[in-house]
Amino acid sequence: MQLYRFMLDVVGDLFRGPGRYWAWIALLVALTIQGVFFYVHQLQTGLVVTGMSDQVSWGFYISNFAFFVGIAAAAVLLVVPAYIFDRKDVKQVVLLGEALAVAAVLVAMTFALVDIGRPERFWHAIPYIGIFNFPYSLLAWDILVLGGYLLLNLATAFYVLFKHYRDREPQSKLFFGFVVIAMFWAISIHTVTAFIFSSNPSRSMWHTSLLAPRFIASAFASGPALIIITLSVIRKSTLYQISQGVIDTLALIMTIAMQINLFFVGAELFTDFYNEGAHGASVRYLFFGLEGVGKLQPWIWSALLMNVVALTILMIHPLRRNPKALIIACVLGFLGIWIEKGMGLIVPGFIPTTLGEVFEYFPTGTEFAVGIGIWSLGMLVFTLLAKIIISVELGHLRFNKPEPGRIEG
Amino acid sequence: MSEKKAKKAQVATRKSGISRRSFVKGVGAAGAVTAAAAVTACTPAWDDQTMQDAFGSFFQDQYKRMTPEEIEEALARIERKAKRRFGVDIKCEDTPPIPGVVFGYALNISKCKGYRDCVYACVKENNLGRDSQIQYIRVLEMDKNTRNLENSEHYYDPEEVPREGKYYMPVQCMQCDNPPCVTACPVEATWKEPDGIVVIDYDWCIGCRMCMSACPYWARHFNWTTPEVPAEEINPVTNYLGNRPRDKGVTEKCHFCTQRTRKGRLPACAEACPNGARIFGNLLDPDSEIRYVLENKSVFRLKEDLGTEPKFWYFAD
């Protein structure tokens, strides 16, 4: 009965909003639909409409997949202070963090799905009815941990929200257990994603034990960056109170993670370039080009520049505490890491090929269009989830209020 | 170690085999109406199959889990589909491995002149997409003083081969005894057969390309588009795990011409080589030519340090 009422209230709430809410939703829906349109074209013609080839067999899609798994994992940075250290100010936003994780996992999964040549055969990977090559295949691991993480975040966020809806606080030991599991699970999703790449000894650029730590470090930099941007937007555009303490904590975490990440990148560069051998060929291609070609050079150098500028802003305390400078640092850090661990890591891993051929890759318009569609889908999912969360937390959506109030702004 | 893995997997699938099948049938019945609607609505995406065949292909099980009757049905579907696609009557068989045989290959690089006759014979024999230009064999032109693959020339095209100062090294699937591609596949669409050949079930592959990242020999190729072969060039003698026509969105690679070698013939590449550089045979037969080479020549294998245990050797006179 209560659950039924909750569902009705939620649906009702999603249909109430000011004009700019509807404009934003309409924009995201339109962008998602154009993505679907391009994806259907890709399905009919084959992946030949992308820039990928036998030489570079993963590109823009898998780069985004790896990056957004990291964003999803970063939600743990809110879960831990909120539920383990019981910080009241973080508790106010932890549900938004979990909603972001849900949206990011969906984005990552969709990017993996559009990369697959035979998506209609996906049931082959479902245990029991298909064949699940577990524990050997790392993709099998990834399906398991990503699916589990999605469920964990949906379950814990829904539980808390439903409690709040009925004016109660979550207290059960079971819930705490779930939070602890989610904490370790977050690290596992990004570790397994890194292992997909680092488990290939013939791809020397990926085949480093530093890859998983590097993934975690860059996730804990890019994740808070996105969360800070999102929270700032929410603070501006809704009545929801977000305490400055949360932003400060996230900014500090981001600063440290950026430092560690850049240190890792530097350590990799040293190993690749001092006594440069076959191991360094991919990195040489990435930064300086190889055999006269190097389309990724402008990308990686701008990524490096963006990361350094972002870190500089973050490390100067007055600048970090300045809201405008902080947002600039977040945008730069987010984009810089998106390039560095996305296209800057996945693509050069294939160049040169295992037979020493240098063959370039660059995403096509179709890949960008499908990508924009998937990002929009993610933002749409987050917007809807955030709308429900804010309505409940502001007290507009309550079981004991027969007529749910209207949220303004 | 890898044999143990394979055995374990076999036992596991056998256990769940029957119940799974009935489950799928249940799902099939329930979803029949919606699926049928979907099939008629978007015919092109179903590769020009009739609705019934599209339905049959969709629910087709993995090769190793199919009953003999299901395999017969699958083979008939493949033949019908080839007829519709190319207008050609092909024969598609299920060719089991020969007991007591493990195939191996040895290549004499001092005899290879870089003619690429093996490449072209392979393309014809195995119905490789002409427009998609997939080739299972890549012949590398190497400088005589080095074996560094990074210095190899892939697209050499001089007036005449062999060129001065060069030697030629064909590379194809090494049919590893410890194949990283098999480990990487999330759905067991590729596996090592008892005769040592690593095969792919093209109807089970989901096209994720994990195997392509895992392969150290660049042996695996992806059908980025539907591979087209002119009707008059189709090789109508095909088998399930080998040279039958493929669809877009799946991986393929050299399979030592299972359609020929499992019937006692040589692979097309070995037959095509005018210089006798290619030696193919049964590693378990002590009197075979390949065993003679392994015992009397100083052989080497590519990237042995990765632990892949290739069954493809190179040697020089």
XYZ file of C-alpha atoms in Angstrom:
726
model
C 0.000 0.000 0.000
C 2.721 2.443 1.074
C 4.895 1.339 -1.806
C 2.034 1.766 -4.242
C 1.373 5.288 -2.996
C 5.111 6.027 -3.221
C 5.204 4.940 -6.845
C 2.159 7.045 -7.705
C 3.625 10.063 -5.937
C 6.946 9.627 -7.727
C 5.348 9.479 -11.153
C 3.174 12.437 -10.294
C 6.190 14.409 -9.125
C 8.140 13.719 -12.308
C 5.377 15.348 -14.312
C 5.402 18.511 -12.243
C 8.065 21.058 -12.888
C 8.784 24.549 -14.119
C 9.274 25.373 -17.779
C 13.026 25.056 -17.742
C 12.735 21.580 -16.227
C 10.646 20.568 -19.210
C 12.990 22.312 -21.635
C 15.950 20.424 -20.155
C 14.096 17.095 -20.331
C 13.003 17.780 -23.902
C 16.576 18.585 -24.917
C 17.920 15.383 -23.364
C 15.177 13.255 -24.917
C 15.844 14.789 -28.335
C 19.592 14.161 -28.049
C 18.983 10.593 -26.899
C 16.679 9.967 -29.854
C 19.240 11.249 -32.357
C 21.707 8.810 -30.753
C 19.241 5.960 -31.226
C 18.834 6.980 -34.852
C 22.585 6.743 -35.483
C 22.796 3.498 -33.534
C 20.118 1.882 -35.705
C 22.164 2.903 -38.725
C 25.198 1.248 -37.141
C 23.203 -1.913 -36.424
C 22.065 -2.184 -40.010
C 25.395 -1.417 -41.655
C 27.744 -2.936 -39.106
C 30.495 -1.413 -36.990
C 32.192 -0.369 -40.225
C 30.498 3.013 -39.688
C 32.879 3.568 -36.780
C 36.562 4.339 -37.151
C 37.544 1.002 -35.644
C 39.453 -1.669 -37.545
C 41.121 -5.015 -36.990
C 44.188 -2.999 -36.002
C 42.445 -0.748 -33.463
C 39.518 -2.913 -32.444
C 38.297 -0.785 -29.539
C 37.901 2.980 -29.690
C 35.674 5.803 -28.530
C 32.967 3.516 -27.111
C 35.224 1.411 -24.904
C 37.176 4.526 -23.851
C 33.947 6.011 -22.543
C 32.996 2.705 -20.989
C 36.218 2.629 -18.947
C 35.875 6.274 -17.955
C 32.265 6.065 -16.761
C 32.871 2.950 -14.711
C 35.290 5.195 -12.833
C 32.669 7.896 -12.348
C 30.308 5.278 -10.947
C 32.944 4.011 -8.546
C 33.540 7.523 -7.222
C 30.094 7.592 -5.575
C 31.752 5.647 -2.778
C 33.495 8.907 -1.817
C 30.123 10.146 -0.571
C 28.884 6.814 0.750
C 31.827 6.321 3.110
C 31.701 9.705 4.927
C 27.898 9.605 5.044
C 27.245 6.142 6.373
C 30.519 5.023 7.912
C 31.664 8.307 9.493
C 28.086 9.524 9.935
C 28.706 13.022 8.580
C 25.386 14.849 8.568
C 26.220 17.274 5.756
C 27.352 14.469 3.447
C 24.225 12.464 4.279
C 22.221 15.234 2.656
C 23.806 14.575 -0.711
C 24.705 10.905 -0.545
C 21.511 9.894 -2.352
C 22.428 12.225 -5.191
C 25.835 10.539 -5.308
C 24.190 7.152 -5.564
C 21.879 8.428 -8.295
C 24.973 9.608 -10.147
C 26.479 6.143 -9.730
C 23.352 4.539 -11.156
C 23.383 6.882 -14.151
C 27.127 6.366 -14.692
C 26.835 2.559 -14.589
C 24.015 2.752 -17.123
C 26.129 4.993 -19.351
C 29.093 2.594 -19.081
C 26.931 -0.443 -19.821
C 25.291 1.256 -22.798
C 28.689 2.191 -24.218
C 29.747 -1.454 -23.918
C 26.499 -2.577 -25.524
C 26.801 -0.322 -28.567
C 30.353 -1.578 -29.077
C 29.180 -5.175 -29.415
C 28.791 -6.597 -32.896
C 25.846 -8.832 -32.034
C 23.853 -7.135 -29.266
C 20.832 -9.380 -29.847
C 22.986 -12.302 -28.692
C 23.617 -10.736 -25.330
C 21.613 -13.508 -23.715
C 24.549 -15.806 -24.503
C 26.318 -14.164 -21.562
C 23.507 -14.781 -19.100
C 24.406 -17.614 -16.729
C 22.295 -20.762 -17.013
C 20.474 -19.923 -20.262
C 23.687 -18.839 -21.964
C 27.305 -19.644 -21.121
C 29.080 -17.416 -18.671
C 32.848 -17.963 -18.920
C 33.418 -17.246 -15.255
C 35.957 -16.968 -13.649
C 38.238 -17.018 -16.695
C 36.978 -14.152 -18.837
C 37.412 -10.702 -17.336
C 34.425 -9.458 -19.270
C 32.363 -12.044 -17.417
C 33.722 -10.546 -14.182
C 32.852 -7.087 -15.382
C 29.261 -8.018 -16.248
C 28.932 -9.466 -12.753
C 30.444 -6.554 -10.801
C 28.751 -3.831 -12.846
C 25.355 -5.501 -12.620
C 25.847 -6.026 -8.899
C 26.936 -2.431 -8.349
C 23.886 -1.135 -10.185
C 21.585 -3.246 -8.013
C 23.414 -2.299 -4.799
C 23.099 1.415 -5.503
C 19.486 1.181 -6.603
C 18.627 -0.892 -3.535
C 20.371 1.243 -0.905
C 19.186 4.537 -2.397
C 15.628 3.268 -2.751
C 15.617 1.933 0.813
C 16.736 5.244 2.307
C 14.404 7.263 0.130
C 11.417 5.092 0.947
C 12.235 5.420 4.658
C 12.412 9.202 4.374
C 9.165 9.169 2.451
C 7.549 7.608 5.507
C 9.363 10.046 7.852
C 11.715 7.397 9.191
C 15.464 7.061 9.348
C 17.283 3.980 8.041
C 18.750 2.170 10.993
C 18.834 -1.542 10.350
C 22.071 -3.496 10.630
C 21.269 -5.080 7.297
C 21.414 -1.688 5.626
C 24.812 -0.970 7.169
C 26.010 -4.327 5.852
C 24.896 -3.378 2.374
C 26.745 -0.071 2.633
C 29.951 -1.851 3.611
C 29.573 -4.235 0.678
C 28.881 -1.335 -1.698
C 32.064 0.334 -0.459
C 34.305 -2.565 -1.486
C 32.217 -3.233 -4.568
C 32.909 0.272 -5.860
C 36.642 -0.389 -5.853
C 36.096 -3.780 -7.492
C 34.205 -2.438 -10.509
C 37.034 -0.185 -11.524
C 39.734 -2.702 -10.703
C 38.096 -5.330 -12.881
C 37.683 -2.774 -15.669
C 41.405 -2.028 -15.486
C 42.169 -5.764 -15.513
C 40.294 -6.124 -18.825
C 43.157 -4.137 -20.308
C 46.118 -4.990 -18.096
C 45.544 -8.748 -18.490
C 46.884 -8.682 -22.053
C 50.659 -9.265 -22.009
C 50.880 -8.608 -25.741
C 49.608 -5.030 -25.308
C 52.589 -3.603 -23.503
C 51.096 -0.184 -22.815
C 48.260 -1.737 -20.800
C 50.240 -4.581 -19.355
C 51.293 -2.859 -16.169
C 50.259 -3.531 -12.604
C 49.991 0.240 -12.172
C 46.935 0.341 -14.422
C 44.351 -0.559 -11.761
C 45.748 1.890 -9.159
C 45.913 4.528 -11.888
C 42.281 3.871 -12.785
C 41.208 4.255 -9.147
C 43.243 7.441 -8.675
C 41.879 9.059 -11.827
C 38.342 7.963 -10.917
C 38.666 9.611 -7.523
C 39.709 12.797 -9.285
C 37.193 12.866 -12.145
C 34.307 11.557 -10.005
C 34.401 14.342 -7.393
C 34.878 16.840 -10.229
C 31.584 15.761 -11.757
C 29.858 15.588 -8.361
C 30.985 19.135 -7.474
C 29.728 20.468 -10.807
C 26.430 18.632 -10.393
C 25.911 19.779 -6.807
C 26.684 23.368 -7.778
C 24.057 23.207 -10.518
C 21.518 21.723 -8.111
C 22.313 24.366 -5.495
C 21.732 27.101 -8.074
C 18.619 25.717 -9.707
C 16.651 24.197 -6.818
C 15.784 25.057 -3.235
C 17.833 22.127 -2.017
C 20.464 23.113 0.565
C 23.941 21.758 -0.042
C 26.430 22.595 2.648
C 29.786 24.054 1.662
C 31.457 21.403 3.824
C 30.557 18.714 1.294
C 32.036 20.662 -1.595
C 35.200 21.379 0.425
C 35.662 17.715 1.294
C 35.175 16.633 -2.327
C 37.571 19.320 -3.560
C 40.215 18.103 -1.123
C 39.766 14.480 -2.185
C 40.005 15.557 -5.803
C 43.215 17.481 -5.125
C 44.908 14.482 -3.565
C 43.657 12.064 -6.221
C 44.845 14.393 -9.002
C 48.291 14.520 -7.413
C 48.486 10.746 -7.165
C 47.188 10.292 -10.697
C 49.706 12.674 -12.226
C 52.455 10.983 -10.253
C 51.362 7.623 -11.685
C 51.308 9.048 -15.207
C 54.815 10.390 -14.672
C 56.046 7.051 -13.352
C 54.649 5.332 -16.453
C 56.321 7.854 -18.737
C 59.660 7.313 -17.030
C 59.455 3.536 -17.466
C 58.433 3.912 -21.099
C 61.012 6.455 -22.176
C 64.137 5.634 -20.148
C 65.653 2.741 -22.099
C 62.937 3.002 -24.656
C 62.087 -0.320 -26.273
C 59.043 -1.957 -27.755
C 57.250 -1.243 -24.483
C 57.432 2.474 -25.153
C 56.190 2.434 -28.756
C 52.547 3.054 -27.874
C 53.378 5.931 -25.552
C 55.732 7.417 -28.126
C 52.904 7.221 -30.662
C 50.562 8.902 -28.194
C 52.808 11.831 -27.268
C 55.109 12.294 -30.244
C 53.690 10.196 -33.078
C 55.217 7.153 -34.731
C 56.259 6.557 -38.339
C 55.004 9.992 -39.273
C 51.484 9.684 -37.870
C 50.065 10.786 -34.512
C 46.483 11.987 -34.473
C 46.248 11.698 -30.698
C 49.027 14.193 -29.983
C 46.812 17.291 -29.644
C 44.435 15.279 -27.451
C 46.968 14.015 -24.960
C 48.904 17.277 -24.709
C 45.740 19.263 -24.068
C 44.681 16.624 -21.523
C 48.003 16.979 -19.748
C 47.738 20.761 -19.809
C 44.175 20.680 -18.467
C 45.162 18.312 -15.669
C 48.133 20.455 -14.640
C 46.085 23.677 -14.652
C 43.297 21.979 -12.684
C 45.744 20.659 -10.138
C 47.420 24.053 -9.804
C 44.085 25.701 -9.034
C 43.231 22.964 -6.559
C 46.570 23.194 -4.753
C 46.326 26.948 -4.146
C 43.938 27.161 -1.198
C 42.331 30.557 -1.875
C 41.677 29.497 -5.462
C 40.206 26.157 -4.453
C 37.825 27.929 -2.048
C 36.725 30.308 -4.774
C 33.547 28.731 -6.257
C 34.240 29.949 -9.801
C 37.877 28.822 -9.844
C 36.853 25.484 -8.364
C 34.317 24.905 -11.126
C 36.981 25.715 -13.732
C 39.325 23.217 -12.088
C 36.571 20.595 -12.039
C 35.682 21.049 -15.704
C 39.353 20.957 -16.741
C 40.146 17.952 -14.534
C 37.092 16.075 -15.751
C 37.889 16.639 -19.431
C 41.599 16.041 -18.939
C 41.046 12.666 -17.314
C 38.329 11.762 -19.799
C 40.921 12.076 -22.549
C 43.878 10.688 -20.627
C 42.300 7.456 -19.419
C 39.831 7.161 -22.281
C 41.099 7.728 -25.800
C 44.601 8.386 -24.488
C 44.874 4.919 -23.000
C 42.617 2.580 -24.974
C 43.543 3.642 -28.509
C 47.365 3.753 -28.299
C 47.251 0.334 -26.597
C 46.543 -0.998 -30.096
C 49.222 1.079 -31.849
C 51.472 -0.443 -33.043
C 49.590 -3.739 -33.461
C 50.979 -6.968 -32.048
C 52.600 -7.501 -35.459
C 54.196 -4.055 -35.379
C 51.882 -2.281 -37.800
C 51.136 1.393 -37.158
C 47.524 1.993 -38.152
C 45.594 4.968 -36.828
C 42.132 5.373 -35.442
C 39.882 8.351 -35.114
C 36.215 8.311 -34.110
C 33.655 8.976 -36.827
C 30.623 11.249 -36.647
C 28.464 8.210 -35.920
C 30.519 7.379 -32.846
C 30.246 10.951 -31.550
C 26.502 11.032 -32.283
C 25.861 7.742 -30.503
C 28.096 8.945 -27.658
C 26.124 12.173 -27.277
C 22.964 10.060 -27.193
C 24.330 7.894 -24.386
C 25.572 10.853 -22.336
C 22.148 12.462 -22.721
C 20.471 9.267 -21.621
C 22.691 9.258 -18.536
C 21.901 12.895 -17.750
C 18.206 12.169 -18.263
C 18.289 9.254 -15.826
C 20.181 11.353 -13.296
C 17.836 14.331 -13.670
C 14.756 12.187 -13.035
C 16.340 10.397 -10.067
C 17.591 13.678 -8.613
C 14.142 15.233 -8.995
C 12.560 12.448 -6.947
C 15.326 12.556 -4.328
C 15.097 16.328 -3.901
C 11.301 16.229 -3.649
C 11.442 13.600 -0.918
C 14.289 15.250 0.958
C 12.625 18.659 0.828
C 9.495 17.081 2.289
C 7.322 17.695 -0.737
C 6.888 13.990 -1.268
C 5.721 12.429 1.969
C 3.365 9.612 2.780
C 1.652 11.687 5.474
C 0.951 14.569 3.144
C -2.101 13.749 1.103
C -1.467 16.555 -1.359
C 2.228 16.664 -2.320
C 3.479 20.198 -2.516
C 4.761 21.804 -5.617
C 8.489 22.416 -5.850
C 9.520 25.746 -7.174
C 12.595 26.614 -9.196
C 46.209 -27.032 -16.686
C 44.217 -25.758 -19.642
C 42.903 -29.266 -20.287
C 41.613 -29.381 -16.753
C 39.830 -26.087 -17.341
C 38.252 -27.379 -20.508
C 37.099 -30.571 -18.838
C 35.589 -28.663 -15.961
C 33.712 -26.446 -18.358
C 32.432 -29.461 -20.288
C 31.153 -31.144 -17.156
C 29.459 -27.947 -16.086
C 27.673 -27.478 -19.382
C 26.580 -31.092 -19.523
C 25.000 -30.759 -16.104
C 22.924 -27.768 -17.047
C 22.352 -28.818 -20.646
C 18.934 -30.454 -20.604
C 17.174 -28.241 -18.117
C 18.485 -25.192 -19.898
C 17.100 -26.373 -23.180
C 13.607 -26.851 -21.811
C 13.892 -23.438 -20.189
C 14.740 -21.812 -23.505
C 11.811 -23.571 -25.126
C 9.535 -22.123 -22.458
C 10.898 -18.660 -23.061
C 10.532 -19.261 -26.776
C 6.863 -20.111 -26.526
C 6.121 -17.142 -24.320
C 8.092 -14.691 -26.404
C 7.015 -16.122 -29.744
C 4.357 -13.551 -30.436
C 6.461 -10.511 -29.574
C 9.541 -11.908 -31.272
C 7.557 -12.698 -34.403
C 6.283 -9.140 -34.473
C 9.815 -7.831 -34.059
C 11.138 -10.100 -36.805
C 8.604 -8.989 -39.395
C 9.029 -5.367 -38.395
C 12.762 -5.152 -39.069
C 13.656 -7.707 -41.708
C 17.030 -6.224 -42.798
C 18.480 -6.489 -39.312
C 17.770 -10.213 -39.448
C 20.083 -10.763 -42.390
C 17.394 -11.561 -44.934
C 16.280 -14.728 -43.218
C 12.747 -16.016 -43.224
C 11.025 -15.425 -39.929
C 11.170 -19.093 -39.035
C 14.913 -19.318 -39.733
C 15.626 -16.065 -37.948
C 13.776 -17.421 -34.955
C 15.684 -20.715 -35.160
C 19.041 -18.930 -35.436
C 18.238 -16.631 -32.566
C 17.575 -19.464 -30.130
C 20.333 -21.699 -31.536
C 22.520 -23.110 -28.779
C 26.310 -23.137 -28.644
C 27.838 -25.832 -30.887
C 29.099 -28.040 -28.065
C 25.723 -28.015 -26.311
C 23.622 -28.879 -29.349
C 22.180 -32.359 -29.824
C 22.933 -34.095 -33.157
C 19.399 -33.202 -34.319
C 19.878 -29.544 -33.426
C 23.163 -29.508 -35.339
C 21.392 -30.975 -38.379
C 18.778 -28.220 -38.168
C 21.491 -25.563 -37.822
C 23.373 -26.914 -40.861
C 20.178 -26.913 -42.932
C 19.515 -23.317 -41.882
C 23.037 -22.315 -42.920
C 22.536 -23.909 -46.350
C 19.155 -22.223 -46.841
C 20.570 -18.892 -45.807
C 23.504 -19.185 -48.227
C 21.025 -19.978 -50.986
C 19.050 -16.841 -50.201
C 22.118 -14.636 -49.757
C 24.242 -15.777 -52.687
C 21.860 -17.887 -54.764
C 24.353 -20.733 -54.452
C 23.772 -24.279 -53.218
C 26.401 -24.925 -50.591
C 26.995 -28.025 -48.523
C 27.635 -27.392 -44.849
C 28.839 -30.314 -42.768
C 29.738 -30.968 -39.204
C 33.290 -32.325 -39.314
C 34.399 -33.849 -36.009
C 38.102 -34.036 -35.106
C 39.970 -37.229 -36.012
C 40.935 -39.232 -32.901
C 44.672 -39.485 -32.257
C 45.480 -36.368 -34.270
C 46.867 -33.039 -33.100
C 47.751 -30.725 -35.948
C 50.901 -28.656 -36.143
C 52.468 -26.404 -38.726
C 56.076 -25.625 -39.563
C 57.174 -22.927 -41.966
C 60.545 -22.776 -43.658
C 61.364 -19.078 -43.839
C 64.342 -19.666 -46.100
C 61.984 -21.085 -48.732
C 59.278 -18.430 -48.448
C 59.658 -15.883 -51.250
C 56.800 -13.597 -50.272
C 54.541 -14.480 -53.217
C 51.422 -14.473 -51.011
C 49.975 -17.440 -52.895
C 49.010 -18.858 -49.499
C 47.072 -15.686 -48.673
C 45.018 -15.776 -51.863
C 44.373 -19.528 -51.695
C 43.125 -19.053 -48.138
C 40.792 -16.216 -49.135
C 39.198 -18.398 -51.833
C 39.039 -21.590 -49.803
C 37.570 -20.012 -46.716
C 35.021 -17.690 -48.326
C 36.663 -14.600 -46.836
C 34.857 -11.313 -47.457
C 36.263 -9.784 -50.637
C 35.077 -6.253 -49.939
C 35.898 -6.405 -46.240
C 39.345 -7.723 -47.255
C 39.856 -10.015 -44.316
C 42.934 -12.197 -44.732
C 43.861 -14.893 -42.255
C 47.523 -14.885 -43.292
C 49.711 -11.812 -43.234
C 53.107 -12.096 -44.856
C 55.639 -9.780 -43.246
C 58.576 -8.479 -45.209
C 61.529 -8.366 -42.823
C 65.013 -6.914 -43.013
C 67.532 -9.751 -43.143
C 69.383 -8.603 -40.047
C 66.455 -8.532 -37.645
C 63.422 -10.356 -36.384
C 61.852 -7.262 -34.829
C 58.211 -7.207 -35.889
C 58.097 -3.438 -35.399
C 60.329 -3.077 -38.474
C 58.230 -5.368 -40.641
C 56.600 -4.209 -43.852
C 52.987 -5.378 -44.096
C 51.986 -3.914 -47.443
C 55.078 -4.600 -49.554
C 54.244 -4.290 -53.229
C 57.400 -4.250 -55.390
C 57.635 -5.279 -59.026
C 59.225 -8.509 -58.031
C 59.665 -10.521 -54.846
C 61.834 -11.524 -53.067
C 63.527 -8.181 -52.651
C 67.210 -7.842 -52.013
C 68.061 -7.860 -48.311
C 64.642 -9.064 -47.231
C 63.132 -12.272 -45.994
C 59.463 -13.124 -45.645
C 57.581 -14.378 -42.637
C 53.907 -15.374 -42.980
C 51.907 -15.062 -39.751
C 48.526 -16.632 -39.092
C 46.695 -18.166 -36.149
C 49.230 -20.186 -34.182
C 46.542 -22.500 -32.752
C 48.101 -21.944 -29.321
C 47.998 -24.792 -26.877
C 47.335 -22.198 -24.186
C 45.204 -19.763 -26.170
C 44.654 -16.356 -24.491
C 41.700 -15.678 -26.814
C 39.788 -18.652 -25.416
C 40.302 -17.444 -21.849
C 39.196 -13.933 -22.769
C 35.905 -14.879 -24.437
C 33.029 -14.167 -22.034
C 30.623 -16.661 -23.617
C 32.853 -19.606 -24.686
C 32.196 -18.910 -28.341
C 35.771 -20.000 -29.056
C 37.600 -23.053 -27.741
C 40.383 -25.519 -28.418
C 39.260 -28.720 -30.100
C 40.757 -32.161 -29.285
C 42.874 -31.945 -32.459
C 44.416 -28.729 -31.140
C 42.598 -26.336 -33.477
C 41.120 -23.229 -31.885
C 37.687 -22.805 -33.448
C 34.891 -20.234 -33.272
C 31.135 -20.787 -33.240
C 30.197 -17.808 -35.429
C 26.588 -18.160 -34.322
C 27.470 -17.877 -30.649
C 30.032 -15.013 -30.819
C 28.609 -11.757 -29.447
C 31.256 -9.615 -31.144
C 32.808 -8.021 -28.052
C 36.357 -8.396 -29.445
C 37.929 -9.369 -26.116
C 39.743 -12.140 -28.031
C 41.222 -9.631 -30.471
C 42.798 -7.648 -27.660
C 44.085 -10.851 -26.097
C 45.690 -12.351 -29.214
C 49.443 -11.621 -29.425
C 49.592 -12.609 -33.106
C 46.913 -10.363 -34.600
C 45.272 -13.542 -35.857
C 41.682 -12.605 -35.126
C 39.620 -10.529 -37.507
C 36.254 -8.913 -37.091
C 33.479 -8.613 -39.642
C 32.952 -4.865 -39.459
C 30.425 -5.263 -42.257
C 28.693 -8.204 -43.937
C 31.447 -10.076 -45.776
C 30.473 -10.245 -49.446
C 31.725 -12.921 -51.814
C 30.730 -12.948 -55.507
C 28.372 -15.898 -56.089
C 30.656 -17.490 -58.659
C 33.594 -17.415 -56.248
C 31.838 -19.126 -53.328
C 33.477 -22.326 -52.188
C 30.400 -24.534 -51.706
C 32.207 -27.207 -49.679
C 31.931 -25.881 -46.138
C 31.686 -26.951 -42.523
C 30.217 -25.482 -39.356
C 33.400 -24.591 -37.442
C 35.324 -23.598 -40.558
C 34.657 -21.881 -43.854
C 30.869 -21.477 -43.960
C 29.685 -17.968 -44.880
C 29.867 -15.561 -41.959
C 27.696 -12.660 -40.863
C 28.681 -9.189 -39.832
C 29.528 -8.511 -36.204
C 31.448 -11.697 -35.410
C 35.090 -12.654 -35.147
C 36.862 -15.151 -37.382
C 40.353 -16.496 -37.940
C 42.462 -19.276 -39.441
C 41.226 -22.721 -38.395
C 43.811 -24.822 -40.244
C 41.103 -25.450 -42.889
C 39.119 -27.847 -40.687
C 36.868 -28.588 -43.664
C 39.903 -30.082 -45.457
C 42.349 -31.246 -42.803
C 39.773 -33.237 -40.846
C 39.255 -35.231 -44.032
C 42.921 -35.948 -44.530
C 43.723 -33.110 -46.923
C 46.283 -30.343 -46.556
C 45.241 -26.795 -45.656
C 44.763 -24.582 -48.722
C 47.828 -22.478 -47.842
C 50.120 -25.505 -47.666
C 48.819 -26.776 -50.991
C 49.176 -23.371 -52.646
C 52.785 -22.673 -51.670
C 54.911 -23.121 -54.829
C 58.122 -23.307 -52.806
C 57.264 -26.098 -50.397
C 57.841 -23.795 -47.466
C 54.825 -25.065 -45.532
C 54.845 -28.348 -43.655
C 51.621 -29.473 -42.060
C 50.868 -32.660 -40.216
C 49.978 -34.724 -37.185
C 52.174 -33.961 -34.196
C 51.243 -37.287 -32.607
C 52.531 -39.315 -35.558
C 56.266 -39.968 -35.033
C 56.765 -40.630 -38.744
C 55.189 -37.388 -39.929
C 57.176 -34.749 -41.773
C 56.351 -32.153 -39.142
C 57.857 -34.364 -36.446
C 60.970 -34.731 -38.585
C 61.282 -30.952 -38.798
C 60.786 -30.479 -35.054
C 63.391 -33.126 -34.262
C 66.033 -32.191 -36.844
C 65.816 -28.466 -37.496
C 66.448 -25.614 -35.161
C 63.001 -24.169 -34.882
C 61.573 -21.135 -33.157
C 58.125 -19.859 -32.310
C 56.834 -16.290 -32.166
C 56.474 -14.661 -28.746
C 57.034 -17.873 -26.834
C 57.764 -15.811 -23.747
C 54.055 -15.054 -23.401
C 53.356 -18.676 -22.510
C 50.954 -19.231 -25.392
C 52.605 -22.482 -26.584
C 51.956 -21.984 -30.308
C 51.624 -25.070 -32.520
C 53.178 -23.126 -35.375
C 56.945 -23.282 -35.784
C 59.398 -21.435 -38.011
C 62.736 -22.782 -39.199
C 65.410 -22.039 -41.732
C 67.612 -24.367 -43.750
